[in-house]
Structure formats: structure tokens, C-alpha cells
Amino acid sequence: MSRLIIRKVAVLGAGVMGAQIAAHCANAGVPVILFDLPAKEGPPSAIARKAVDGLKKLEPAPLATKDRAQFVDVANYGSDLEKLRDCDLIIEAIAEKMEWKLDLYAKVAPFIRADAIFASNTSGLSINTLSEGMPAEARARFCGIHFFNPPRYMALVELIATRTTDPATLDALEAWLTTRLGKSIVRAKDTPNFVANRVGVFSILAVMHHTARLGLGFDEVDALTGPIIGRPKSATYRTADVVGLDTLAHVIGTMQATLPGDPWHAFYQSPEWLSGLIAKGVLGQKTKGGIFRKDGKAIVVLDVAKQDYRPSAGEVAPEVLAILKNRNPVEKFARLRASAHPQAQFLWAIFRDVFHYCAFHLADIADIEFLPGIRHDLHDTDRADPAFDRLIQPRFLVTLRRHQDVVDAVLITVFAEGFDQLLQLGTLGIGRCILHPFDRLQIFLEYDIAKGRANLVLLDERVECCLEQRAVLANG
């Protein structure tokens, strides 16, 4: 594979994401041209210029130092498209509207060099459909490149190939993103919302479902789903405010519209309280208030029952905190499952649900070869919970590829616990096996590649069996 040399980048779209992607390229010392629409008054590139000036005021800071802004030039689609000919990588980062993106592609395509890479930062639109907006001769160098907000701080970038993307081009782009921009890459398949948003939004929906089911407050849930379980301080509901409540609802709507055959389809819908906030224009951080907001120096949180805000004071119960300090994941999950405390029941439910979801959809949404990177998505941090390491590891993936038919069935069975009210599993046909409810049986998986054997960990009991025996077990 020849080394990809990127001397200059163009970013199309000077919105929140586009400007910050440009800033991160500038942090790496790569010159960038930030494009946007021509301004209706003032200098033609005033929209892009305002976005660059705004980078110096954002928190957390997208620029490593304020002088990095000197690496970002500004331009507009009206008079500056010739500048694209100097760019080795063009990243499109405009609004998530298919027709707008295709219109822009038609406009810029004549100015893109034959050896340049063109990539869309879409968070979930079909990359194959977008590629059809490019000339046939340019499609081999077109792909999806999905950064996460804020791009300077989020390690994960998803790369998505089309049916016609040149594999060597994608490999070279991955190497550049890793070595120059310091990113960790997941190769996602062209499915709605790719990997991170697909799993992440399901995780948020599961949190919302169990928040309501167990009568917990939003601040209480954020205390439970932050650093204490290896996730960022913004936890769940504060993250929704940062992302934008309207953006979250849009992604949920995309899943509802494009995944009709998904077993969880009935749960791809925004709760009433979320739709109500959006209808009022309360969208999160960008409108100075959402699920949380500042009231003077105090932070207040939405109380759904009272339809009003109250002081934020959520805490983790001492008995739940004691369980979470247990470093043995099998014991920890067993104790969460056995506890009657609503917070423990909540944590058990959200982990169980997302593990099951990942196991079911894994092969459909991500390239197995690049699966280890999913940890960045599920836990948003390198400090992922050891339970996930125990369940899915690269050494296990070798066997997953060699024994696809057998291990697919077993992997799904590992998480076939049922979903309480979120999904009544019952007896459900999934893929190659029939899953029966395991009542209160908890199962974790360990795989020893040297012996070609697996351990099924059942609470305090360990049962060892070979792959063929497990295949029989998986089929009931």
C-alpha cells in the first residue's frame, strides 16, 4: 500500500461539525480550505470566516492553540471552486439532507482532481446512494468518513466503503487518519446510522425506557451512566443536550424509517417528553437549555412528572456504588441482577440490552476484521468496562470467522436473556438458531483459542463444552 500524502484538505460546510473538522486538520498542521455558501451581504466568504472566528470561542476548544486558525483558509461555492483543484482530500460536512448533498456534489465534481479522495461526513445516510451523485470515474475514490462531535476529542472515526470504493484507497485513508489525525477507525457497513449511532442511539433509547420504567430522575441516571461505569462526565442525558435534542430525534426517526425489519423497531421512537421539548424549541446546549439548563449559577434538570425544572442533585446509592466497585465482572453483574434496588436493576437492564443488541446486529453493521474499535463507540472512552472485554475479544474473532455458522448461533445465545418490558423475547427465531428464554440464567462467554474450547459462565458456576456441543445447546 503506497503512503497517502495529504498536502491540503477542503471541508465543504462551515457548520458546527465542518468547522471543527477543519480545526482538527489544522491542529495536525494540515492546511485547510473551509467552504460555505456565498454571503448575501459583506465579503463573499463571510459565513466561513465567521465559523473560523467562532472556533476560538468554543468549549471544549477545537483548536490546540488559537494560532492554529492560520492554517484554515475560507472560501465560498460561488467564486472559489477552482481552489478545490489544489486539495488531496475533500470532506463534505453539510446538513443531513440527501438532496442538498447531491446538489452540492454536482456543483463541485468538475473541480475535483482525478487522484483526490472525496468523502462524506454523513452520520447515517446511505453512502452508496450518495456515491451515485458523483461521476462514475470518481466513485472509486468516494467513501464515508464519519467524525464525532467534538472531533478533536472523540477518537472514533467510521470509514464506510461503497460497492465501488477502491480498497487500497480506503486503507491509505485509514492510515492517514490514524497516523496524522490520531484517530481510531471502525470500518462500518453501509447500513442506517452505521455502527456508533446505531448502537449508541439504541443504548440511549434503552436508558430512556428503563428510566421511565423504574421511575428514576434524569440527574440520577446521569450519575449512574458517567465515569462510574467508564463513560464521559456528560453521561447520557447531558450528552443528548450536547448533541442536540433535535439531532437525536432525527437519528431516531431515521432508524424508525429505514429499519422496518429490525426486532427492536417498535422502540425506535422519541418519548413524548423529548418531542415536547423540541416542539418548544428547547434543543439542548445550542439553545442554552434542554434536559438540563443553568439557572444562575445552579444547574436544574427537567422533572417530567411536574413538567418543570428542579435542582439537579442525582447521586448513586451507597449499596449500588459498592457493587460497582467490584472488579470481577461476573460477580458484579450477578449482584446487579440480584439486587432489588432500582438503580441496580437499571444498570443491569441497560448493559444486558445493549450487549444483546450488539450480538444480534454485529455482523450486519460492522466488518468483523475491525470489530475491536467498537469499544470506542459503546463506552466512548478507552476505559471500557471489563465486562465487554470479557465478552468480545480479538482472539475470539478469529474463531468467529473460522466457525461462522456455529459461533454466530452461540454468540447470539450468550445474550439471549430477554428484555423484560423492552422486548418480550419469548421463543424467537433469529438467524440460524431458535432462542428460548433462559429464565434467570445469566451467561457470559470466554474463549480459549489454544484449546479451541469455550467457557459459559453461569453466575457462580462454570460449564465447559466444545463448539459442536455448544451448537446443539444454542439450537435448544
Tab-separated table of C-alpha atoms in Angstrom:
chain	number	residue	atom	x	y	z
A	1	MET	CA	0.000	0.000	0.000
A	2	SER	CA	1.502	3.339	-1.035
A	3	ARG	CA	1.552	6.083	1.590
A	4	LEU	CA	-1.182	8.684	1.154
A	5	ILE	CA	0.141	12.235	1.176
A	6	ILE	CA	-2.428	14.898	2.053
A	7	ARG	CA	-0.983	18.346	1.428
A	8	LYS	CA	-4.279	20.237	1.638
A	9	VAL	CA	-7.821	19.430	2.742
A	10	ALA	CA	-11.109	21.067	1.763
A	11	VAL	CA	-14.098	20.905	4.088
A	12	LEU	CA	-17.457	21.650	2.498
A	13	GLY	CA	-19.814	23.137	5.078
A	14	ALA	CA	-18.860	25.568	7.854
A	15	GLY	CA	-21.404	24.381	10.399
A	16	VAL	CA	-20.572	23.019	13.846
A	17	MET	CA	-19.018	19.790	12.547
A	18	GLY	CA	-17.420	21.120	9.377
A	19	ALA	CA	-15.612	23.954	11.139
A	20	GLN	CA	-14.334	21.645	13.888
A	21	ILE	CA	-13.129	19.013	11.399
A	22	ALA	CA	-11.207	21.813	9.671
A	23	ALA	CA	-9.815	22.844	13.063
A	24	HIS	CA	-8.584	19.341	13.816
A	25	CYS	CA	-6.804	19.131	10.473
A	26	ALA	CA	-5.218	22.493	11.319
A	27	ASN	CA	-4.130	21.075	14.692
A	28	ALA	CA	-2.186	18.455	12.731
A	29	GLY	CA	-0.531	21.157	10.636
A	30	VAL	CA	-2.525	20.347	7.502
A	31	PRO	CA	-3.689	23.411	5.534
A	32	VAL	CA	-7.479	23.514	5.112
A	33	ILE	CA	-9.944	25.426	2.977
A	34	LEU	CA	-13.339	25.792	4.681
A	35	PHE	CA	-16.169	26.328	2.199
A	36	ASP	CA	-19.732	27.519	2.651
A	37	LEU	CA	-22.427	29.391	0.784
A	38	PRO	CA	-21.655	32.876	-0.519
A	39	ALA	CA	-22.778	35.549	1.947
A	40	LYS	CA	-25.767	37.668	0.926
A	41	GLU	CA	-24.012	40.789	2.202
A	42	GLY	CA	-20.463	41.687	3.096
A	43	PRO	CA	-17.419	39.683	1.923
A	44	PRO	CA	-18.384	36.651	-0.205
A	45	SER	CA	-16.827	34.176	2.247
A	46	ALA	CA	-18.166	35.842	5.393
A	47	ILE	CA	-20.090	32.737	6.509
A	48	ALA	CA	-16.965	30.591	6.540
A	49	ARG	CA	-14.935	33.411	8.117
A	50	LYS	CA	-17.442	33.744	10.963
A	51	ALA	CA	-17.190	29.986	11.582
A	52	VAL	CA	-13.382	30.154	11.821
A	53	ASP	CA	-13.524	33.120	14.191
A	54	GLY	CA	-16.035	31.221	16.289
A	55	LEU	CA	-13.621	28.318	16.755
A	56	LYS	CA	-11.589	30.437	19.178
A	57	LYS	CA	-14.600	30.795	21.488
A	58	LEU	CA	-15.902	27.208	21.571
A	59	GLU	CA	-15.611	24.944	24.614
A	60	PRO	CA	-14.048	22.456	24.694
A	61	ALA	CA	-11.536	24.210	22.477
A	62	PRO	CA	-11.409	22.703	18.963
A	63	LEU	CA	-8.063	24.395	18.270
A	64	ALA	CA	-4.943	23.177	20.069
A	65	THR	CA	-3.807	26.800	20.159
A	66	LYS	CA	-5.601	29.833	18.773
A	67	ASP	CA	-2.839	30.464	16.226
A	68	ARG	CA	-3.728	27.138	14.541
A	69	ALA	CA	-6.561	29.062	12.867
A	70	GLN	CA	-3.926	30.411	10.456
A	71	PHE	CA	-3.967	27.006	8.729
A	72	VAL	CA	-7.672	27.464	7.830
A	73	ASP	CA	-8.463	29.486	4.720
A	74	VAL	CA	-12.046	30.426	3.864
A	75	ALA	CA	-13.930	30.148	0.590
A	76	ASN	CA	-17.403	30.002	-0.918
A	77	TYR	CA	-19.156	27.905	-3.534
A	78	GLY	CA	-19.918	30.925	-5.698
A	79	SER	CA	-16.449	32.107	-6.697
A	80	ASP	CA	-13.856	29.785	-5.193
A	81	LEU	CA	-14.476	26.288	-6.519
A	82	GLU	CA	-11.234	26.395	-8.514
A	83	LYS	CA	-9.419	26.122	-5.164
A	84	LEU	CA	-10.635	22.523	-4.887
A	85	ARG	CA	-8.131	21.518	-7.566
A	86	ASP	CA	-5.334	22.013	-5.015
A	87	CYS	CA	-6.901	19.652	-2.464
A	88	ASP	CA	-5.974	15.999	-1.965
A	89	LEU	CA	-8.903	15.248	0.360
A	90	ILE	CA	-12.352	16.845	0.224
A	91	ILE	CA	-14.689	16.228	3.164
A	92	GLU	CA	-18.362	17.113	2.735
A	93	ALA	CA	-19.995	18.071	6.041
A	94	ILE	CA	-23.227	19.878	5.193
A	95	ALA	CA	-26.675	19.215	6.674
A	96	GLU	CA	-28.122	15.678	6.622
A	97	LYS	CA	-30.340	16.207	3.583
A	98	MET	CA	-29.766	13.784	0.727
A	99	GLU	CA	-30.969	16.206	-1.946
A	100	TRP	CA	-28.732	19.020	-0.655
A	101	LYS	CA	-25.686	16.785	-0.681
A	102	LEU	CA	-26.372	15.504	-4.192
A	103	ASP	CA	-26.854	19.065	-5.465
A	104	LEU	CA	-23.517	20.065	-3.954
A	105	TYR	CA	-21.761	17.036	-5.452
A	106	ALA	CA	-22.947	18.005	-8.918
A	107	LYS	CA	-21.613	21.509	-8.363
A	108	VAL	CA	-18.147	20.586	-7.069
A	109	ALA	CA	-17.407	17.409	-9.066
A	110	PRO	CA	-15.934	19.220	-12.123
A	111	PHE	CA	-13.305	20.817	-9.866
A	112	ILE	CA	-12.080	17.695	-8.044
A	113	ARG	CA	-8.794	16.183	-9.245
A	114	ALA	CA	-8.862	12.623	-10.541
A	115	ASP	CA	-6.475	11.499	-7.785
A	116	ALA	CA	-8.265	13.277	-4.913
A	117	ILE	CA	-10.401	11.484	-2.321
A	118	PHE	CA	-13.932	12.762	-1.782
A	119	ALA	CA	-15.667	11.698	1.441
A	120	SER	CA	-18.965	12.469	3.137
A	121	ASN	CA	-19.204	13.089	6.879
A	122	THR	CA	-22.817	11.911	6.895
A	123	SER	CA	-23.866	10.354	10.179
A	124	GLY	CA	-26.174	7.801	8.616
A	125	LEU	CA	-27.321	8.482	5.043
A	126	SER	CA	-26.619	5.752	2.503
A	127	ILE	CA	-23.064	6.063	1.203
A	128	ASN	CA	-23.933	4.032	-1.886
A	129	THR	CA	-26.798	6.396	-2.735
A	130	LEU	CA	-24.570	9.426	-2.181
A	131	SER	CA	-21.889	7.947	-4.445
A	132	GLU	CA	-24.373	7.907	-7.314
A	133	GLY	CA	-24.202	11.701	-7.250
A	134	MET	CA	-20.551	11.547	-8.280
A	135	PRO	CA	-19.277	10.964	-11.837
A	136	ALA	CA	-18.654	7.271	-12.499
A	137	GLU	CA	-14.909	7.788	-12.806
A	138	ALA	CA	-14.747	9.393	-9.313
A	139	ARG	CA	-16.681	6.744	-7.388
A	140	ALA	CA	-13.677	4.521	-6.677
A	141	ARG	CA	-12.273	7.362	-4.535
A	142	PHE	CA	-15.530	8.166	-2.744
A	143	CYS	CA	-16.408	6.903	0.747
A	144	GLY	CA	-17.992	7.824	4.058
A	145	ILE	CA	-15.818	9.380	6.786
A	146	HIS	CA	-17.849	9.958	9.924
A	147	PHE	CA	-16.242	12.084	12.641
A	148	PHE	CA	-17.868	12.536	16.043
A	149	ASN	CA	-18.537	15.717	17.961
A	150	PRO	CA	-16.257	17.231	19.166
A	151	PRO	CA	-13.844	15.860	16.540
A	152	ARG	CA	-10.681	16.982	18.314
A	153	TYR	CA	-11.530	14.885	21.375
A	154	MET	CA	-13.509	11.911	20.048
A	155	ALA	CA	-11.102	9.172	18.991
A	156	LEU	CA	-13.561	7.272	16.827
A	157	VAL	CA	-13.942	7.800	13.083
A	158	GLU	CA	-16.082	5.481	10.977
A	159	LEU	CA	-14.988	4.670	7.439
A	160	ILE	CA	-17.697	3.366	5.120
A	161	ALA	CA	-16.965	1.913	1.697
A	162	THR	CA	-19.401	1.854	-1.193
A	163	ARG	CA	-19.777	-1.056	-3.606
A	164	THR	CA	-17.200	0.663	-5.839
A	165	THR	CA	-14.730	2.178	-3.348
A	166	ASP	CA	-11.157	1.166	-4.116
A	167	PRO	CA	-9.937	-0.919	-1.123
A	168	ALA	CA	-6.402	0.427	-1.381
A	169	THR	CA	-7.714	3.991	-1.224
A	170	LEU	CA	-9.682	3.215	1.935
A	171	ASP	CA	-6.656	1.526	3.521
A	172	ALA	CA	-4.485	4.546	2.736
A	173	LEU	CA	-7.078	6.959	4.124
A	174	GLU	CA	-7.340	4.918	7.316
A	175	ALA	CA	-3.565	5.021	7.727
A	176	TRP	CA	-3.566	8.806	7.314
A	177	LEU	CA	-6.404	9.313	9.789
A	178	THR	CA	-4.610	7.134	12.307
A	179	THR	CA	-1.080	8.490	11.963
A	180	ARG	CA	-1.747	12.157	11.158
A	181	LEU	CA	-5.028	12.904	12.958
A	182	GLY	CA	-4.620	10.364	15.769
A	183	LYS	CA	-7.932	8.605	15.192
A	184	SER	CA	-9.170	5.078	15.886
A	185	ILE	CA	-11.039	3.597	12.938
A	186	VAL	CA	-14.067	1.348	12.663
A	187	ARG	CA	-14.997	0.047	9.221
A	188	ALA	CA	-18.768	0.296	9.143
A	189	LYS	CA	-21.066	-1.230	6.568
A	190	ASP	CA	-23.496	0.949	4.632
A	191	THR	CA	-26.458	0.437	6.948
A	192	PRO	CA	-28.636	3.147	8.534
A	193	ASN	CA	-26.645	5.181	11.104
A	194	PHE	CA	-23.625	2.868	10.623
A	195	VAL	CA	-22.189	1.455	13.886
A	196	ALA	CA	-21.781	4.156	16.528
A	197	ASN	CA	-25.092	5.938	16.051
A	198	ARG	CA	-26.919	2.659	15.563
A	199	VAL	CA	-25.662	1.159	18.820
A	200	GLY	CA	-25.378	4.475	20.642
A	201	VAL	CA	-28.928	5.591	19.904
A	202	PHE	CA	-30.261	2.175	20.844
A	203	SER	CA	-28.336	2.490	24.112
A	204	ILE	CA	-29.897	5.918	24.736
A	205	LEU	CA	-33.368	4.555	23.935
A	206	ALA	CA	-32.806	1.673	26.351
A	207	VAL	CA	-31.708	4.171	29.016
A	208	MET	CA	-34.813	6.293	28.383
A	209	HIS	CA	-37.064	3.247	28.516
A	210	HIS	CA	-35.655	1.968	31.801
A	211	THR	CA	-35.514	5.488	33.288
A	212	ALA	CA	-39.291	5.705	32.887
A	213	ARG	CA	-39.940	2.077	33.841
A	214	LEU	CA	-38.072	2.394	37.131
A	215	GLY	CA	-39.114	5.971	37.920
A	216	LEU	CA	-35.594	7.433	38.005
A	217	GLY	CA	-34.685	11.088	37.510
A	218	PHE	CA	-32.549	12.265	34.603
A	219	ASP	CA	-29.883	13.552	37.006
A	220	GLU	CA	-29.897	10.242	38.891
A	221	VAL	CA	-29.387	8.337	35.638
A	222	ASP	CA	-26.517	10.601	34.599
A	223	ALA	CA	-24.836	9.883	37.936
A	224	LEU	CA	-25.156	6.171	37.103
A	225	THR	CA	-24.051	6.325	33.470
A	226	GLY	CA	-20.989	8.579	33.691
A	227	PRO	CA	-17.410	7.925	34.832
A	228	ILE	CA	-18.558	5.370	37.393
A	229	ILE	CA	-19.124	2.901	34.532
A	230	GLY	CA	-16.271	4.153	32.333
A	231	ARG	CA	-18.213	6.731	30.318
A	232	PRO	CA	-17.705	10.512	29.982
A	233	LYS	CA	-18.910	13.004	32.582
A	234	SER	CA	-21.692	14.034	30.205
A	235	ALA	CA	-23.189	10.557	30.741
A	236	THR	CA	-26.497	10.082	28.861
A	237	TYR	CA	-28.910	12.986	29.147
A	238	ARG	CA	-26.238	15.657	29.262
A	239	THR	CA	-24.748	14.085	26.124
A	240	ALA	CA	-28.165	14.370	24.464
A	241	ASP	CA	-28.151	18.089	25.282
A	242	VAL	CA	-24.668	18.490	23.771
A	243	VAL	CA	-25.550	16.570	20.614
A	244	GLY	CA	-28.840	18.453	20.262
A	245	LEU	CA	-32.236	17.039	21.120
A	246	ASP	CA	-33.465	17.679	17.583
A	247	THR	CA	-30.433	15.854	16.165
A	248	LEU	CA	-31.086	12.898	18.454
A	249	ALA	CA	-34.735	12.788	17.402
A	250	HIS	CA	-33.683	12.938	13.747
A	251	VAL	CA	-31.387	9.926	14.144
A	252	ILE	CA	-34.131	8.014	15.973
A	253	GLY	CA	-36.508	8.898	13.141
A	254	THR	CA	-34.001	7.634	10.570
A	255	MET	CA	-33.836	4.280	12.344
A	256	GLN	CA	-37.624	4.083	12.523
A	257	ALA	CA	-37.990	4.872	8.815
A	258	THR	CA	-35.183	2.685	7.466
A	259	LEU	CA	-35.138	-0.396	9.710
A	260	PRO	CA	-38.664	-1.848	9.462
A	261	GLY	CA	-37.436	-5.429	9.827
A	262	ASP	CA	-35.411	-4.816	12.982
A	263	PRO	CA	-36.702	-6.804	16.004
A	264	TRP	CA	-36.445	-3.608	18.061
A	265	HIS	CA	-38.279	-1.437	15.506
A	266	ALA	CA	-41.223	-0.723	17.813
A	267	PHE	CA	-38.857	1.018	20.234
A	268	TYR	CA	-37.314	3.373	17.662
A	269	GLN	CA	-39.399	6.373	18.639
A	270	SER	CA	-38.846	9.534	20.655
A	271	PRO	CA	-40.560	9.664	24.049
A	272	GLU	CA	-43.317	12.243	24.432
A	273	TRP	CA	-41.295	14.472	26.744
A	274	LEU	CA	-38.479	14.683	24.147
A	275	SER	CA	-40.886	15.599	21.347
A	276	GLY	CA	-42.450	18.181	23.656
A	277	LEU	CA	-39.142	19.914	24.341
A	278	ILE	CA	-38.314	20.023	20.633
A	279	ALA	CA	-41.731	21.484	19.830
A	280	LYS	CA	-40.969	24.315	22.282
A	281	GLY	CA	-37.587	24.988	20.669
A	282	VAL	CA	-35.742	23.618	23.710
A	283	LEU	CA	-32.955	21.761	21.910
A	284	GLY	CA	-30.129	21.447	24.414
A	285	GLN	CA	-26.819	23.258	24.636
A	286	LYS	CA	-27.287	25.220	21.419
A	287	THR	CA	-30.444	26.880	22.813
A	288	LYS	CA	-28.949	27.348	26.292
A	289	GLY	CA	-31.215	24.704	27.764
A	290	GLY	CA	-32.618	21.232	27.247
A	291	ILE	CA	-32.931	18.363	29.686
A	292	PHE	CA	-30.534	20.367	31.854
A	293	ARG	CA	-30.078	24.124	31.951
A	294	LYS	CA	-28.360	26.779	34.024
A	295	ASP	CA	-30.407	28.842	36.459
A	296	GLY	CA	-27.974	31.493	37.550
A	297	LYS	CA	-25.026	29.514	38.912
A	298	ALA	CA	-27.118	26.424	39.632
A	299	ILE	CA	-27.873	23.509	37.311
A	300	VAL	CA	-31.502	22.458	37.096
A	301	VAL	CA	-32.965	19.352	35.468
A	302	LEU	CA	-36.309	18.609	33.849
A	303	ASP	CA	-38.807	16.790	36.072
A	304	VAL	CA	-41.158	15.051	33.649
A	305	ALA	CA	-43.847	14.386	36.263
A	306	LYS	CA	-44.019	18.062	37.290
A	307	GLN	CA	-43.344	19.390	33.783
A	308	ASP	CA	-40.910	21.830	35.359
A	309	TYR	CA	-37.269	22.116	36.342
A	310	ARG	CA	-35.816	21.338	39.774
A	311	PRO	CA	-32.289	21.464	41.235
A	312	SER	CA	-30.029	18.711	39.876
A	313	ALA	CA	-28.837	16.508	42.737
A	314	GLY	CA	-28.703	12.917	41.459
A	315	GLU	CA	-26.458	10.510	43.363
A	316	VAL	CA	-25.558	6.833	43.244
A	317	ALA	CA	-26.933	4.843	46.179
A	318	PRO	CA	-24.189	3.529	48.521
A	319	GLU	CA	-25.210	-0.119	48.055
A	320	VAL	CA	-25.081	0.240	44.261
A	321	LEU	CA	-21.747	2.028	44.461
A	322	ALA	CA	-20.381	-0.900	46.463
A	323	ILE	CA	-21.464	-3.315	43.720
A	324	LEU	CA	-19.849	-1.206	41.001
A	325	LYS	CA	-16.516	-1.205	42.840
A	326	ASN	CA	-16.310	-4.978	42.404
A	327	ARG	CA	-13.676	-5.560	39.713
A	328	ASN	CA	-14.907	-9.047	38.825
A	329	PRO	CA	-17.453	-8.516	36.028
A	330	VAL	CA	-19.246	-11.832	36.555
A	331	GLU	CA	-19.755	-11.121	40.243
A	332	LYS	CA	-20.658	-7.508	39.557
A	333	PHE	CA	-23.335	-8.339	37.017
A	334	ALA	CA	-24.699	-11.136	39.166
A	335	ARG	CA	-25.039	-8.754	42.122
A	336	LEU	CA	-26.679	-6.066	39.980
A	337	ARG	CA	-29.140	-8.664	38.691
A	338	ALA	CA	-29.922	-9.945	42.188
A	339	SER	CA	-30.305	-6.531	43.812
A	340	ALA	CA	-33.803	-5.128	44.322
A	341	HIS	CA	-32.533	-1.529	44.266
A	342	PRO	CA	-33.961	0.369	41.245
A	343	GLN	CA	-30.530	1.763	40.349
A	344	ALA	CA	-29.010	-1.730	40.237
A	345	GLN	CA	-31.925	-3.047	38.206
A	346	PHE	CA	-31.480	-0.111	35.841
A	347	LEU	CA	-27.771	-0.762	35.268
A	348	TRP	CA	-28.304	-4.479	34.767
A	349	ALA	CA	-31.054	-3.804	32.227
A	350	ILE	CA	-29.162	-1.286	30.089
A	351	PHE	CA	-26.000	-3.421	29.869
A	352	ARG	CA	-27.971	-6.580	29.107
A	353	ASP	CA	-29.961	-4.827	26.402
A	354	VAL	CA	-27.015	-3.268	24.590
A	355	PHE	CA	-24.966	-6.494	24.749
A	356	HIS	CA	-27.879	-8.392	23.215
A	357	TYR	CA	-28.369	-5.730	20.550
A	358	CYS	CA	-24.678	-5.790	19.570
A	359	ALA	CA	-24.578	-9.572	19.437
A	360	PHE	CA	-27.601	-9.702	17.167
A	361	HIS	CA	-26.567	-6.937	14.741
A	362	LEU	CA	-22.778	-7.272	14.869
A	363	ALA	CA	-22.110	-8.935	11.527
A	364	ASP	CA	-24.657	-6.775	9.699
A	365	ILE	CA	-23.312	-3.348	10.637
A	366	ALA	CA	-19.534	-3.733	11.022
A	367	ASP	CA	-16.682	-5.516	9.317
A	368	ILE	CA	-15.653	-8.267	11.744
A	369	GLU	CA	-11.996	-7.584	10.923
A	370	PHE	CA	-12.294	-4.153	12.540
A	371	LEU	CA	-14.593	-5.032	15.433
A	372	PRO	CA	-12.248	-4.157	18.324
A	373	GLY	CA	-12.765	-0.461	17.531
A	374	ILE	CA	-16.410	-0.753	18.576
A	375	ARG	CA	-15.250	-0.292	22.132
A	376	HIS	CA	-14.797	3.416	21.363
A	377	ASP	CA	-18.459	3.587	20.406
A	378	LEU	CA	-20.024	1.577	23.188
A	379	HIS	CA	-18.126	3.179	26.011
A	380	ASP	CA	-16.946	6.483	24.480
A	381	THR	CA	-13.601	6.020	26.192
A	382	ASP	CA	-10.570	3.776	26.327
A	383	ARG	CA	-11.605	2.899	29.896
A	384	ALA	CA	-14.240	0.460	28.706
A	385	ASP	CA	-15.939	-1.763	31.264
A	386	PRO	CA	-14.023	-5.073	31.571
A	387	ALA	CA	-17.304	-6.931	31.091
A	388	PHE	CA	-17.238	-6.010	27.404
A	389	ASP	CA	-13.619	-7.151	27.101
A	390	ARG	CA	-14.616	-10.474	28.604
A	391	LEU	CA	-17.474	-10.876	26.158
A	392	ILE	CA	-15.916	-9.854	22.854
A	393	GLN	CA	-12.184	-10.008	22.218
A	394	PRO	CA	-9.968	-10.117	19.108
A	395	ARG	CA	-8.796	-13.654	19.944
A	396	PHE	CA	-12.421	-14.762	19.842
A	397	LEU	CA	-12.953	-13.070	16.494
A	398	VAL	CA	-10.539	-15.472	14.794
A	399	THR	CA	-12.848	-18.310	15.733
A	400	LEU	CA	-15.882	-16.280	14.744
A	401	ARG	CA	-14.537	-16.123	11.206
A	402	ARG	CA	-13.424	-19.757	11.047
A	403	HIS	CA	-16.603	-21.217	12.519
A	404	GLN	CA	-19.138	-18.685	11.288
A	405	ASP	CA	-22.180	-20.964	11.307
A	406	VAL	CA	-21.564	-22.394	14.748
A	407	VAL	CA	-20.327	-19.330	16.586
A	408	ASP	CA	-22.981	-16.974	15.231
A	409	ALA	CA	-25.553	-19.127	16.966
A	410	VAL	CA	-23.573	-19.307	20.197
A	411	LEU	CA	-22.768	-15.604	20.277
A	412	ILE	CA	-26.439	-14.734	19.997
A	413	THR	CA	-27.365	-17.318	22.610
A	414	VAL	CA	-24.888	-15.798	25.032
A	415	PHE	CA	-27.080	-12.720	25.292
A	416	ALA	CA	-30.498	-14.353	24.979
A	417	GLU	CA	-31.770	-13.273	28.374
A	418	GLY	CA	-34.948	-11.491	27.272
A	419	PHE	CA	-35.749	-7.812	27.620
A	420	ASP	CA	-38.360	-7.529	30.371
A	421	GLN	CA	-40.744	-4.877	29.017
A	422	LEU	CA	-38.336	-3.572	26.366
A	423	LEU	CA	-38.562	-6.761	24.326
A	424	GLN	CA	-40.576	-9.809	25.278
A	425	LEU	CA	-38.256	-12.385	23.798
A	426	GLY	CA	-40.399	-15.475	24.246
A	427	THR	CA	-39.420	-18.065	21.668
A	428	LEU	CA	-37.963	-16.123	18.776
A	429	GLY	CA	-36.318	-17.299	15.568
A	430	ILE	CA	-33.116	-15.347	14.983
A	431	GLY	CA	-30.693	-16.178	12.203
A	432	ARG	CA	-29.543	-19.786	12.349
A	433	CYS	CA	-30.898	-20.709	15.771
A	434	ILE	CA	-34.080	-20.717	17.822
A	435	LEU	CA	-33.683	-18.885	21.112
A	436	HIS	CA	-35.677	-19.970	24.129
A	437	PRO	CA	-35.966	-17.750	27.212
A	438	PHE	CA	-33.344	-18.706	29.784
A	439	ASP	CA	-35.487	-17.595	32.733
A	440	ARG	CA	-32.979	-16.117	35.205
A	441	LEU	CA	-29.902	-17.754	33.711
A	442	GLN	CA	-27.012	-15.323	33.198
A	443	ILE	CA	-24.388	-16.257	30.631
A	444	PHE	CA	-21.002	-14.748	29.777
A	445	LEU	CA	-18.532	-16.074	27.239
A	446	GLU	CA	-14.816	-16.756	27.456
A	447	TYR	CA	-12.903	-18.375	24.616
A	448	ASP	CA	-9.567	-20.158	24.766
A	449	ILE	CA	-8.192	-20.224	21.216
A	450	ALA	CA	-5.315	-22.560	22.161
A	451	LYS	CA	-7.724	-25.292	23.252
A	452	GLY	CA	-10.474	-24.466	20.769
A	453	ARG	CA	-12.864	-24.542	23.686
A	454	ALA	CA	-15.207	-22.096	25.377
A	455	ASN	CA	-16.406	-21.467	28.891
A	456	LEU	CA	-20.007	-20.480	29.506
A	457	VAL	CA	-20.064	-18.681	32.836
A	458	LEU	CA	-23.399	-19.195	34.602
A	459	LEU	CA	-23.433	-16.943	37.666
A	460	ASP	CA	-21.261	-18.882	40.170
A	461	GLU	CA	-20.999	-21.983	38.020
A	462	ARG	CA	-18.726	-22.664	35.042
A	463	VAL	CA	-19.675	-25.132	32.330
A	464	GLU	CA	-17.134	-26.100	29.674
A	465	CYS	CA	-18.121	-27.530	26.309
A	466	CYS	CA	-16.742	-27.764	22.802
A	467	LEU	CA	-18.033	-25.811	19.820
A	468	GLU	CA	-20.121	-28.691	18.484
A	469	GLN	CA	-21.783	-29.230	21.855
A	470	ARG	CA	-22.497	-25.522	22.146
A	471	ALA	CA	-24.101	-25.539	18.714
A	472	VAL	CA	-26.574	-28.137	19.965
A	473	LEU	CA	-27.173	-26.067	23.097
A	474	ALA	CA	-27.751	-22.949	21.007
A	475	ASN	CA	-30.416	-24.640	18.958
A	476	GLY	CA	-32.366	-25.669	22.040
